[in-house]
Each structure stands twice: as C-alpha cells, then as structure tokens.
C-alpha cells in the first residue's frame, strides 16, 4: 500500500508540473505572436486600404518607405532598375528627397541619370523621380524611366536639324548661282554653265523633297490596306530598269537569278521603291566595270515561308562602325560620294521602314573593298499575312538595322575589266 501511495503521489506531482509547463508555454507563445518580427515589419499589411492595388497597376516603378527608411512595398520594376537592394532604397538622392518629404510633407520631383546595372559601358538611365507623403508615416516614391523617350526625342531633333541643313544647301546654291547668272548676262558660255549647275541643284532639291515625302508616307500608311501578291521577277526588272542608265554609264553589269515563280505579299509601289533604292546604291557605290547581282530564294520560317531578296555589289564596302548607323536618316558612309551622286541619305531609312511595315527585316553583310550584300526578307504571298501587324514599330527600334551575316555568297573582289 505504501508503494502504491508513493506512485500515486509521484503521478500527481508530475501532472501538476506538466500543467504548469503547458500554461507557461502557451503564455510565451502568445507573447511571441504579439511581438513584431523582422519579417513582419516588411510584409504586414501596413499600407492604407486600396494603395497596394493601385501600386500594382502603375507603369511607374513604385517604392513605399516607412519612418525608418525601410522598404515596405516595392514593385518588380523598382528592383529591375536597381532602386531597391537589401530592403533599402539604394539611390541616395531619392533617399534624401524621401526624408525631406517626410519632414515637411512637400511633394518633390527631380530628373536623374542612373548607371545601368550589369553593363560596364557607362551608359545611363534617365529617370524622373517623384516623392509624396502617403498617410502620416509612409512616403511614396514613383520613378518613371525616360531613357527611351529621350532617345526618340534626340532622333527627332537630329532629323529636324538634318532636314534643315540638307534643304539649306541646295537652296543656298541656287541663290548664289542665280546671282552669278545675272552678273554674267553678257557671257553666254558662263550663263549656260551656271544654268547647268542650277539644274543639278534643283534636281537634288526635288529628290530630297520627294524622299522626305516617301519616308513620311511609309511611316504613316498601312501597306497592307492595298496589299496584293507581287511577282518578285517584276520587282527585280523594275529595279534594274530604274538604274540601267547609271549602270551603263559606268559599264556595270547587272544580273538577276532565282526570281521565277516567287511572290511576296504587300504594297507593290513601296516594295519596288525599297528594292530600287538598294540596287541604285549598289550601282552608285561600285567602281566602273564591275557587277551587281540580284538573287532571290524561298526560305522556311516560323509562321510561314519567307522570300529573301539579296542585292550584292563589288563596291567600297562598309566598315563595322558604319554598319551600325547606315539605316539612320541622312547618314552617309561616304559623304563626298553621296554629294557626287546626288544621294540624300534617306534611301536605306525608307528601305528599313518599308520592310518592317511588311512584317520582314533587312540585313547587311559587308567588308571593306570587297563589296556588300543587302538582304530583304519578306513574307511570301499567301503565308503569314498578319505578320506585319505583330512587328514592332521601327521608330521604337534602334535606328541601326540588322547586321547579321548574309547567307548569300558575296561576288568576287572588284575586278576592273579590260
């Protein structure tokens, strides 16, 4: 009996101890739940109702800071721009703006240039930062990326400046030549010479205005509104006829192949202008007694077959530096030669826009003193006719064209025929 009593007493004591321990553990658990943790400071829903939803649909990068400058909420775009690192705002000028706004409640805005992450080229991101109070404790930072907008504005500004310069040159020349004609009214030979120069400048001015009109048209018009199947051999024949006189003057041989039974889908006039510009450039930039070749073939591509049109010359070639810019408006590889041939520097820009609006692309292969090959890749008639509607606006792309290697064999090195 004494043994049983001892066991019962021990069991009772053990039960009491277990109950006390359980009660203490429960109290400690409640206290831990009420105490804010490091994680809860960042993730608890401390934002005013509805703010989280609004921030999620904003195009701007959004960052919300608390009174300790800790990031409470940040959009994925803010992380992509490198604004937030390790739970802190990493841009010191923005952090200073946030502190000033928290102190006086004033809305502040500034434009900054930020270094690009992951590039060692020193390129900068142009951003606009706006800071505003959000309730009594929080500060909201909105950052808009202005890099692309600034680039487009710079392109347009350069375009206006170049147009002004290009128009001023022939107009000024016509003005001076007209004065020279008046002063030489008693010298028929001088009048004839000056009149011939005036005709050259007038032709150059006419060509410039016409190409500006053409460039504006291909940028604004939808070529697929009047799209139709276009025979490739007819486009090639038209391009050759357009340059036959210049080629004959320089004794340049033009040859075409592989164009039979091929059709592309698009606006005939625009496609003829694009191919004609390439053939004309090939003739103008080739030495006398060389060859210009035009080849076509069908290639397979996702979404439907494509037609490739390659124009190959034995001209002066293009350097790697120039290949990055040849599709810019008014850019010329050889300005002196362009002035001699009457070039405006708009031909390749027109080619790029025409091909892009038709859902294709233009590539170039070139080597100095070996020649160049420009390749147009266009949707075949009856296949992928809606490809152009999915193609990005060429104005939002880099002004430089695609400089992939050409699948076509270049012509042999320039060889002057006896």
CSV table of C-alpha atoms in Angstrom, one decimal:
chain,number,residue,atom,x,y,z
A,1,UNK,CA,0.0,0.0,0.0
A,2,UNK,CA,2.9,2.4,0.8
A,3,UNK,CA,4.3,1.7,-2.6
A,4,UNK,CA,1.0,2.4,-4.4
A,5,UNK,CA,0.6,5.6,-2.4
A,6,UNK,CA,4.1,6.7,-3.4
A,7,UNK,CA,3.4,6.0,-7.1
A,8,UNK,CA,0.1,7.9,-6.9
A,9,UNK,CA,1.8,10.9,-5.3
A,10,UNK,CA,4.5,10.9,-7.9
A,11,UNK,CA,2.0,10.8,-10.7
A,12,UNK,CA,0.1,13.7,-9.1
A,13,UNK,CA,3.2,15.8,-8.9
A,14,UNK,CA,4.1,15.0,-12.5
A,15,UNK,CA,0.7,16.1,-13.7
A,16,UNK,CA,0.9,19.4,-11.8
A,17,UNK,CA,4.3,20.1,-13.3
A,18,UNK,CA,3.1,19.3,-16.8
A,19,UNK,CA,0.1,21.6,-16.4
A,20,UNK,CA,2.4,24.4,-15.2
A,21,UNK,CA,4.8,23.9,-18.1
A,22,UNK,CA,2.0,23.9,-20.7
A,23,UNK,CA,0.5,27.1,-19.3
A,24,UNK,CA,3.8,28.8,-19.4
A,25,UNK,CA,4.5,27.6,-23.0
A,26,UNK,CA,1.0,29.0,-24.0
A,27,UNK,CA,1.8,32.4,-22.5
A,28,UNK,CA,5.2,32.6,-24.1
A,29,UNK,CA,3.6,31.6,-27.5
A,30,UNK,CA,1.0,34.4,-27.2
A,31,UNK,CA,3.8,36.9,-26.3
A,32,UNK,CA,5.8,35.9,-29.3
A,33,UNK,CA,2.8,36.2,-31.6
A,34,UNK,CA,2.2,39.7,-30.4
A,35,UNK,CA,5.8,40.8,-30.7
A,36,UNK,CA,6.6,42.2,-34.2
A,37,UNK,CA,9.3,40.2,-36.0
A,38,UNK,CA,11.8,41.4,-38.6
A,39,UNK,CA,9.9,39.8,-41.3
A,40,UNK,CA,6.5,41.2,-40.3
A,41,UNK,CA,7.9,44.7,-40.4
A,42,UNK,CA,8.4,44.3,-44.1
A,43,UNK,CA,5.3,42.2,-45.0
A,44,UNK,CA,2.5,43.2,-42.7
A,45,UNK,CA,-0.3,45.0,-44.5
A,46,UNK,CA,0.5,48.4,-43.1
A,47,UNK,CA,-0.4,50.2,-46.4
A,48,UNK,CA,-3.7,52.2,-46.4
A,49,UNK,CA,-6.6,50.2,-47.9
A,50,UNK,CA,-6.5,50.1,-51.7
A,51,UNK,CA,-3.0,51.5,-52.1
A,52,UNK,CA,-1.5,48.1,-52.7
A,53,UNK,CA,-3.9,47.5,-55.6
A,54,UNK,CA,-3.2,50.9,-57.1
A,55,UNK,CA,0.6,50.5,-57.0
A,56,UNK,CA,0.3,47.1,-58.7
A,57,UNK,CA,-1.2,48.6,-61.8
A,58,UNK,CA,1.0,51.7,-62.2
A,59,UNK,CA,3.5,51.7,-65.0
A,60,UNK,CA,6.0,53.6,-62.9
A,61,UNK,CA,8.4,51.9,-60.5
A,62,UNK,CA,6.9,52.3,-57.0
A,63,UNK,CA,8.6,52.2,-53.6
A,64,UNK,CA,7.0,52.8,-50.2
A,65,UNK,CA,9.2,53.7,-47.3
A,66,UNK,CA,8.4,53.8,-43.6
A,67,UNK,CA,9.7,56.2,-41.0
A,68,UNK,CA,12.9,54.2,-40.7
A,69,UNK,CA,13.6,54.4,-44.4
A,70,UNK,CA,12.8,50.7,-44.7
A,71,UNK,CA,11.1,49.5,-47.9
A,72,UNK,CA,7.6,48.4,-47.0
A,73,UNK,CA,6.5,47.8,-50.6
A,74,UNK,CA,8.4,47.8,-53.9
A,75,UNK,CA,7.3,46.9,-57.4
A,76,UNK,CA,9.2,44.4,-59.5
A,77,UNK,CA,10.2,47.3,-61.9
A,78,UNK,CA,11.9,49.0,-58.9
A,79,UNK,CA,14.1,46.0,-58.3
A,80,UNK,CA,14.8,45.7,-62.1
A,81,UNK,CA,16.0,49.4,-62.2
A,82,UNK,CA,18.2,48.7,-59.1
A,83,UNK,CA,16.3,51.1,-56.9
A,84,UNK,CA,16.0,48.6,-54.0
A,85,UNK,CA,18.8,46.5,-52.6
A,86,UNK,CA,18.7,44.6,-49.4
A,87,UNK,CA,15.4,46.0,-48.3
A,88,UNK,CA,16.7,49.6,-48.6
A,89,UNK,CA,16.4,52.4,-51.2
A,90,UNK,CA,19.8,52.3,-52.9
A,91,UNK,CA,19.7,55.7,-54.7
A,92,UNK,CA,21.0,58.4,-52.2
A,93,UNK,CA,19.4,61.4,-53.9
A,94,UNK,CA,16.0,59.7,-53.8
A,95,UNK,CA,16.5,58.7,-50.2
A,96,UNK,CA,17.3,62.4,-49.3
A,97,UNK,CA,14.1,63.5,-51.1
A,98,UNK,CA,12.1,61.0,-49.2
A,99,UNK,CA,13.5,62.2,-45.9
A,100,UNK,CA,12.7,65.8,-46.8
A,101,UNK,CA,9.2,65.0,-47.8
A,102,UNK,CA,8.6,63.0,-44.6
A,103,UNK,CA,9.8,66.1,-42.6
A,104,UNK,CA,7.7,68.8,-44.3
A,105,UNK,CA,5.1,66.9,-46.3
A,106,UNK,CA,6.0,68.7,-49.6
A,107,UNK,CA,5.8,66.8,-52.9
A,108,UNK,CA,9.2,66.8,-54.7
A,109,UNK,CA,10.2,65.8,-58.2
A,110,UNK,CA,13.7,65.5,-59.9
A,111,UNK,CA,15.2,64.0,-63.0
A,112,UNK,CA,18.3,61.9,-62.5
A,113,UNK,CA,20.8,59.8,-64.6
A,114,UNK,CA,21.4,56.4,-63.1
A,115,UNK,CA,24.1,53.9,-64.1
A,116,UNK,CA,22.8,50.8,-65.8
A,117,UNK,CA,23.2,47.6,-63.9
A,118,UNK,CA,25.2,44.8,-65.4
A,119,UNK,CA,26.9,46.9,-68.1
A,120,UNK,CA,30.4,48.2,-68.0
A,121,UNK,CA,29.9,50.8,-70.8
A,122,UNK,CA,29.0,53.7,-68.6
A,123,UNK,CA,25.5,54.1,-70.1
A,124,UNK,CA,23.0,55.9,-68.0
A,125,UNK,CA,19.3,55.5,-67.4
A,126,UNK,CA,17.3,58.7,-67.5
A,127,UNK,CA,14.6,58.7,-64.8
A,128,UNK,CA,12.1,61.1,-63.3
A,129,UNK,CA,11.5,60.6,-59.5
A,130,UNK,CA,8.5,62.0,-57.7
A,131,UNK,CA,8.1,61.7,-53.9
A,132,UNK,CA,4.9,62.3,-51.9
A,133,UNK,CA,3.7,61.6,-48.4
A,134,UNK,CA,1.4,58.6,-48.0
A,135,UNK,CA,-0.5,58.9,-44.8
A,136,UNK,CA,1.3,60.1,-41.6
A,137,UNK,CA,4.1,57.5,-41.5
A,138,UNK,CA,4.8,56.4,-45.1
A,139,UNK,CA,6.4,58.0,-48.1
A,140,UNK,CA,5.7,57.0,-51.7
A,141,UNK,CA,8.4,57.2,-54.4
A,142,UNK,CA,7.4,56.9,-58.1
A,143,UNK,CA,10.1,56.5,-60.7
A,144,UNK,CA,9.5,56.8,-64.5
A,145,UNK,CA,12.1,55.6,-67.0
A,146,UNK,CA,12.6,58.3,-69.5
A,147,UNK,CA,15.5,56.7,-71.4
A,148,UNK,CA,13.6,55.6,-74.5
A,149,UNK,CA,11.6,58.9,-74.7
A,150,UNK,CA,14.8,60.9,-74.6
A,151,UNK,CA,16.4,58.7,-77.3
A,152,UNK,CA,13.4,59.2,-79.6
A,153,UNK,CA,13.4,62.9,-78.9
A,154,UNK,CA,17.1,63.1,-79.8
A,155,UNK,CA,16.4,61.2,-83.0
A,156,UNK,CA,13.6,63.6,-84.0
A,157,UNK,CA,15.7,66.6,-83.0
A,158,UNK,CA,18.6,65.4,-85.2
A,159,UNK,CA,16.2,64.6,-88.0
A,160,UNK,CA,14.8,68.2,-88.0
A,161,UNK,CA,18.4,69.6,-87.9
A,162,UNK,CA,19.5,67.4,-90.7
A,163,UNK,CA,16.5,68.3,-92.8
A,164,UNK,CA,17.1,72.0,-92.3
A,165,UNK,CA,20.8,71.5,-93.3
A,166,UNK,CA,20.0,69.4,-96.4
A,167,UNK,CA,17.4,71.8,-97.6
A,168,UNK,CA,19.6,74.8,-96.9
A,169,UNK,CA,22.5,73.5,-99.0
A,170,UNK,CA,20.7,73.3,-102.5
A,171,UNK,CA,18.6,76.4,-101.8
A,172,UNK,CA,21.7,78.4,-101.0
A,173,UNK,CA,23.5,77.1,-104.0
A,174,UNK,CA,20.5,78.1,-106.3
A,175,UNK,CA,20.5,81.6,-104.8
A,176,UNK,CA,24.3,82.0,-105.5
A,177,UNK,CA,24.0,80.6,-109.0
A,178,UNK,CA,21.1,82.8,-109.9
A,179,UNK,CA,23.2,85.8,-108.8
A,180,UNK,CA,26.1,84.5,-110.9
A,181,UNK,CA,23.8,84.2,-113.9
A,182,UNK,CA,22.7,87.8,-113.5
A,183,UNK,CA,26.2,89.1,-113.2
A,184,UNK,CA,27.3,87.0,-116.3
A,185,UNK,CA,24.4,88.1,-118.5
A,186,UNK,CA,26.8,89.3,-121.2
A,187,UNK,CA,28.7,85.9,-121.3
A,188,UNK,CA,26.6,83.2,-122.9
A,189,UNK,CA,29.0,80.4,-122.0
A,190,UNK,CA,29.0,81.4,-118.3
A,191,UNK,CA,25.2,81.6,-118.3
A,192,UNK,CA,25.0,78.1,-119.8
A,193,UNK,CA,27.5,76.8,-117.3
A,194,UNK,CA,25.7,78.3,-114.3
A,195,UNK,CA,22.3,77.2,-115.6
A,196,UNK,CA,23.6,73.6,-115.8
A,197,UNK,CA,24.7,73.8,-112.2
A,198,UNK,CA,21.3,75.2,-111.3
A,199,UNK,CA,19.6,72.3,-112.9
A,200,UNK,CA,21.7,69.9,-110.9
A,201,UNK,CA,20.9,71.6,-107.6
A,202,UNK,CA,17.2,71.8,-108.5
A,203,UNK,CA,17.2,68.1,-109.2
A,204,UNK,CA,18.9,67.4,-105.9
A,205,UNK,CA,16.4,69.5,-104.1
A,206,UNK,CA,13.5,67.8,-105.9
A,207,UNK,CA,14.9,64.4,-105.0
A,208,UNK,CA,15.3,65.4,-101.3
A,209,UNK,CA,11.7,66.6,-101.0
A,210,UNK,CA,10.4,63.5,-102.8
A,211,UNK,CA,12.3,61.2,-100.5
A,212,UNK,CA,11.0,63.1,-97.4
A,213,UNK,CA,7.5,62.6,-98.7
A,214,UNK,CA,8.2,58.9,-99.4
A,215,UNK,CA,9.6,58.4,-95.9
A,216,UNK,CA,6.7,60.2,-94.3
A,217,UNK,CA,4.3,58.0,-96.3
A,218,UNK,CA,5.8,54.7,-95.4
A,219,UNK,CA,5.9,55.7,-91.8
A,220,UNK,CA,2.2,56.7,-91.6
A,221,UNK,CA,0.5,54.4,-94.1
A,222,UNK,CA,-0.5,50.8,-93.6
A,223,UNK,CA,0.9,49.0,-96.6
A,224,UNK,CA,-1.4,46.0,-96.1
A,225,UNK,CA,-4.5,48.1,-96.8
A,226,UNK,CA,-3.7,47.8,-100.5
A,227,UNK,CA,-1.7,44.6,-100.2
A,228,UNK,CA,-1.6,42.1,-103.1
A,229,UNK,CA,0.6,39.2,-104.3
A,230,UNK,CA,3.5,40.8,-106.1
A,231,UNK,CA,5.8,39.0,-108.5
A,232,UNK,CA,9.4,39.1,-107.5
A,233,UNK,CA,10.7,39.0,-111.1
A,234,UNK,CA,8.7,42.1,-111.9
A,235,UNK,CA,10.1,44.0,-108.9
A,236,UNK,CA,13.6,43.0,-109.9
A,237,UNK,CA,13.0,44.0,-113.5
A,238,UNK,CA,11.7,47.4,-112.4
A,239,UNK,CA,14.7,48.0,-110.1
A,240,UNK,CA,17.1,47.1,-112.9
A,241,UNK,CA,15.3,49.4,-115.4
A,242,UNK,CA,15.5,52.2,-112.8
A,243,UNK,CA,19.3,52.0,-112.7
A,244,UNK,CA,20.0,50.9,-116.2
A,245,UNK,CA,21.3,54.4,-117.4
A,246,UNK,CA,23.7,54.9,-114.4
A,247,UNK,CA,25.0,51.3,-114.8
A,248,UNK,CA,25.5,51.7,-118.5
A,249,UNK,CA,27.5,55.0,-117.9
A,250,UNK,CA,29.8,53.1,-115.5
A,251,UNK,CA,29.8,49.9,-117.6
A,252,UNK,CA,28.4,48.0,-114.6
A,253,UNK,CA,26.9,44.6,-115.4
A,254,UNK,CA,23.6,43.8,-113.7
A,255,UNK,CA,22.4,40.2,-113.4
A,256,UNK,CA,19.4,38.6,-111.6
A,257,UNK,CA,18.6,35.0,-110.8
A,258,UNK,CA,16.2,32.7,-108.9
A,259,UNK,CA,13.3,35.1,-109.2
A,260,UNK,CA,10.9,33.0,-111.2
A,261,UNK,CA,7.6,31.8,-109.6
A,262,UNK,CA,8.2,33.7,-106.4
A,263,UNK,CA,5.6,36.1,-105.0
A,264,UNK,CA,5.7,38.4,-101.9
A,265,UNK,CA,2.7,39.9,-100.1
A,266,UNK,CA,2.5,43.7,-99.8
A,267,UNK,CA,2.2,47.1,-101.4
A,268,UNK,CA,3.7,46.9,-104.9
A,269,UNK,CA,4.8,50.6,-105.0
A,270,UNK,CA,6.6,50.5,-101.6
A,271,UNK,CA,8.3,47.2,-102.3
A,272,UNK,CA,9.5,48.4,-105.7
A,273,UNK,CA,10.9,51.6,-104.1
A,274,UNK,CA,12.7,49.7,-101.4
A,275,UNK,CA,14.4,47.2,-103.8
A,276,UNK,CA,15.1,50.1,-106.3
A,277,UNK,CA,16.9,52.0,-103.5
A,278,UNK,CA,19.2,49.0,-102.8
A,279,UNK,CA,20.0,48.5,-106.5
A,280,UNK,CA,20.6,52.2,-107.0
A,281,UNK,CA,23.0,52.3,-104.0
A,282,UNK,CA,24.8,49.2,-105.3
A,283,UNK,CA,25.4,50.9,-108.7
A,284,UNK,CA,26.4,54.3,-107.2
A,285,UNK,CA,28.9,52.9,-104.7
A,286,UNK,CA,30.5,50.4,-107.1
A,287,UNK,CA,33.6,51.1,-109.3
A,288,UNK,CA,33.3,51.1,-113.0
A,289,UNK,CA,33.3,47.8,-114.9
A,290,UNK,CA,32.1,45.7,-112.0
A,291,UNK,CA,29.0,43.6,-111.4
A,292,UNK,CA,25.8,44.0,-109.4
A,293,UNK,CA,23.8,40.8,-108.7
A,294,UNK,CA,20.2,40.3,-107.5
A,295,UNK,CA,19.2,36.9,-106.2
A,296,UNK,CA,16.0,35.5,-104.7
A,297,UNK,CA,15.1,32.3,-102.8
A,298,UNK,CA,12.3,30.9,-100.6
A,299,UNK,CA,13.3,30.1,-97.0
A,300,UNK,CA,11.3,28.4,-94.2
A,301,UNK,CA,10.4,30.4,-91.1
A,302,UNK,CA,8.1,30.1,-88.1
A,303,UNK,CA,4.6,31.2,-89.2
A,304,UNK,CA,5.2,30.7,-92.9
A,305,UNK,CA,7.7,30.8,-95.7
A,306,UNK,CA,9.7,33.9,-96.5
A,307,UNK,CA,11.2,35.3,-99.7
A,308,UNK,CA,14.8,36.6,-99.5
A,309,UNK,CA,16.0,39.2,-102.0
A,310,UNK,CA,19.7,39.8,-101.9
A,311,UNK,CA,21.5,42.7,-103.7
A,312,UNK,CA,25.2,42.2,-104.0
A,313,UNK,CA,27.8,44.6,-105.3
A,314,UNK,CA,31.6,44.9,-105.6
A,315,UNK,CA,31.7,48.4,-104.2
A,316,UNK,CA,33.7,50.1,-101.5
A,317,UNK,CA,32.2,48.1,-98.7
A,318,UNK,CA,31.1,49.3,-95.2
A,319,UNK,CA,33.1,49.4,-92.0
A,320,UNK,CA,31.8,47.7,-88.9
A,321,UNK,CA,31.3,51.1,-87.3
A,322,UNK,CA,29.3,52.4,-90.2
A,323,UNK,CA,27.2,49.3,-90.4
A,324,UNK,CA,25.6,50.2,-87.0
A,325,UNK,CA,24.4,53.5,-88.5
A,326,UNK,CA,23.7,53.1,-92.2
A,327,UNK,CA,19.9,52.9,-91.6
A,328,UNK,CA,19.8,56.2,-89.9
A,329,UNK,CA,18.2,59.1,-91.7
A,330,UNK,CA,20.7,61.3,-93.6
A,331,UNK,CA,23.7,59.1,-92.6
A,332,UNK,CA,26.1,58.5,-95.4
A,333,UNK,CA,29.1,56.2,-95.4
A,334,UNK,CA,30.9,58.4,-97.9
A,335,UNK,CA,29.5,62.0,-97.8
A,336,UNK,CA,31.7,63.1,-100.7
A,337,UNK,CA,30.5,60.3,-103.0
A,338,UNK,CA,26.9,61.0,-101.9
A,339,UNK,CA,27.2,64.6,-103.0
A,340,UNK,CA,28.7,63.5,-106.3
A,341,UNK,CA,25.8,61.0,-106.9
A,342,UNK,CA,23.1,63.3,-105.5
A,343,UNK,CA,22.3,60.9,-102.6
A,344,UNK,CA,20.2,62.3,-99.8
A,345,UNK,CA,20.9,59.7,-97.1
A,346,UNK,CA,17.3,58.7,-96.8
A,347,UNK,CA,17.2,55.6,-99.1
A,348,UNK,CA,18.2,53.0,-96.6
A,349,UNK,CA,15.9,54.6,-93.9
A,350,UNK,CA,13.0,54.1,-96.4
A,351,UNK,CA,14.1,50.5,-97.1
A,352,UNK,CA,14.0,49.7,-93.3
A,353,UNK,CA,10.6,51.2,-92.8
A,354,UNK,CA,9.1,49.5,-95.8
A,355,UNK,CA,10.4,46.1,-94.9
A,356,UNK,CA,9.4,46.4,-91.2
A,357,UNK,CA,5.9,47.6,-92.1
A,358,UNK,CA,5.5,44.5,-94.3
A,359,UNK,CA,6.5,42.1,-91.4
A,360,UNK,CA,10.0,41.5,-92.7
A,361,UNK,CA,13.6,42.5,-92.0
A,362,UNK,CA,16.7,43.8,-93.8
A,363,UNK,CA,20.2,42.6,-93.1
A,364,UNK,CA,23.6,43.5,-94.4
A,365,UNK,CA,26.9,41.8,-94.9
A,366,UNK,CA,29.9,43.9,-96.0
A,367,UNK,CA,33.6,44.0,-95.9
A,368,UNK,CA,35.8,47.0,-96.9
A,369,UNK,CA,36.9,47.0,-100.5
A,370,UNK,CA,35.1,43.7,-101.1
A,371,UNK,CA,31.5,44.8,-101.5
A,372,UNK,CA,28.2,44.5,-99.7
A,373,UNK,CA,25.1,42.3,-99.7
A,374,UNK,CA,21.8,43.7,-98.5
A,375,UNK,CA,19.1,41.1,-98.0
A,376,UNK,CA,15.4,41.8,-97.8
A,377,UNK,CA,13.3,39.1,-96.0
A,378,UNK,CA,9.6,39.4,-96.8
A,379,UNK,CA,6.5,37.2,-96.2
A,380,UNK,CA,5.6,35.1,-99.2
A,381,UNK,CA,2.2,35.8,-100.7
A,382,UNK,CA,-0.5,33.7,-99.0
A,383,UNK,CA,1.6,33.0,-95.9
A,384,UNK,CA,1.8,34.9,-92.6
A,385,UNK,CA,-0.1,37.9,-94.0
A,386,UNK,CA,-0.8,39.2,-90.5
A,387,UNK,CA,3.0,39.1,-89.6
A,388,UNK,CA,3.3,42.9,-90.1
A,389,UNK,CA,0.6,43.6,-87.6
A,390,UNK,CA,2.7,41.9,-84.9
A,391,UNK,CA,6.0,43.6,-85.9
A,392,UNK,CA,7.3,46.4,-83.6
A,393,UNK,CA,7.2,50.0,-84.8
A,394,UNK,CA,10.6,50.7,-86.5
A,395,UNK,CA,10.6,54.1,-84.9
A,396,UNK,CA,10.9,52.5,-81.5
A,397,UNK,CA,13.7,50.4,-82.5
A,398,UNK,CA,17.3,51.4,-82.8
A,399,UNK,CA,18.0,53.4,-85.9
A,400,UNK,CA,20.6,50.9,-86.7
A,401,UNK,CA,19.5,48.0,-88.9
A,402,UNK,CA,20.1,44.3,-88.5
A,403,UNK,CA,23.7,43.5,-89.4
A,404,UNK,CA,23.5,39.7,-89.5
A,405,UNK,CA,25.8,37.8,-91.8
A,406,UNK,CA,24.2,37.2,-95.2
A,407,UNK,CA,23.6,33.6,-96.4
A,408,UNK,CA,24.4,34.6,-99.9
A,409,UNK,CA,28.0,34.3,-101.3
A,410,UNK,CA,29.5,37.7,-102.0
A,411,UNK,CA,30.6,38.5,-105.5
A,412,UNK,CA,34.4,38.2,-106.1
A,413,UNK,CA,36.5,41.1,-105.2
A,414,UNK,CA,36.3,44.2,-107.5
A,415,UNK,CA,37.9,43.4,-110.8
A,416,UNK,CA,38.3,46.1,-113.5
A,417,UNK,CA,37.5,44.6,-116.8
A,418,UNK,CA,39.9,45.3,-119.7
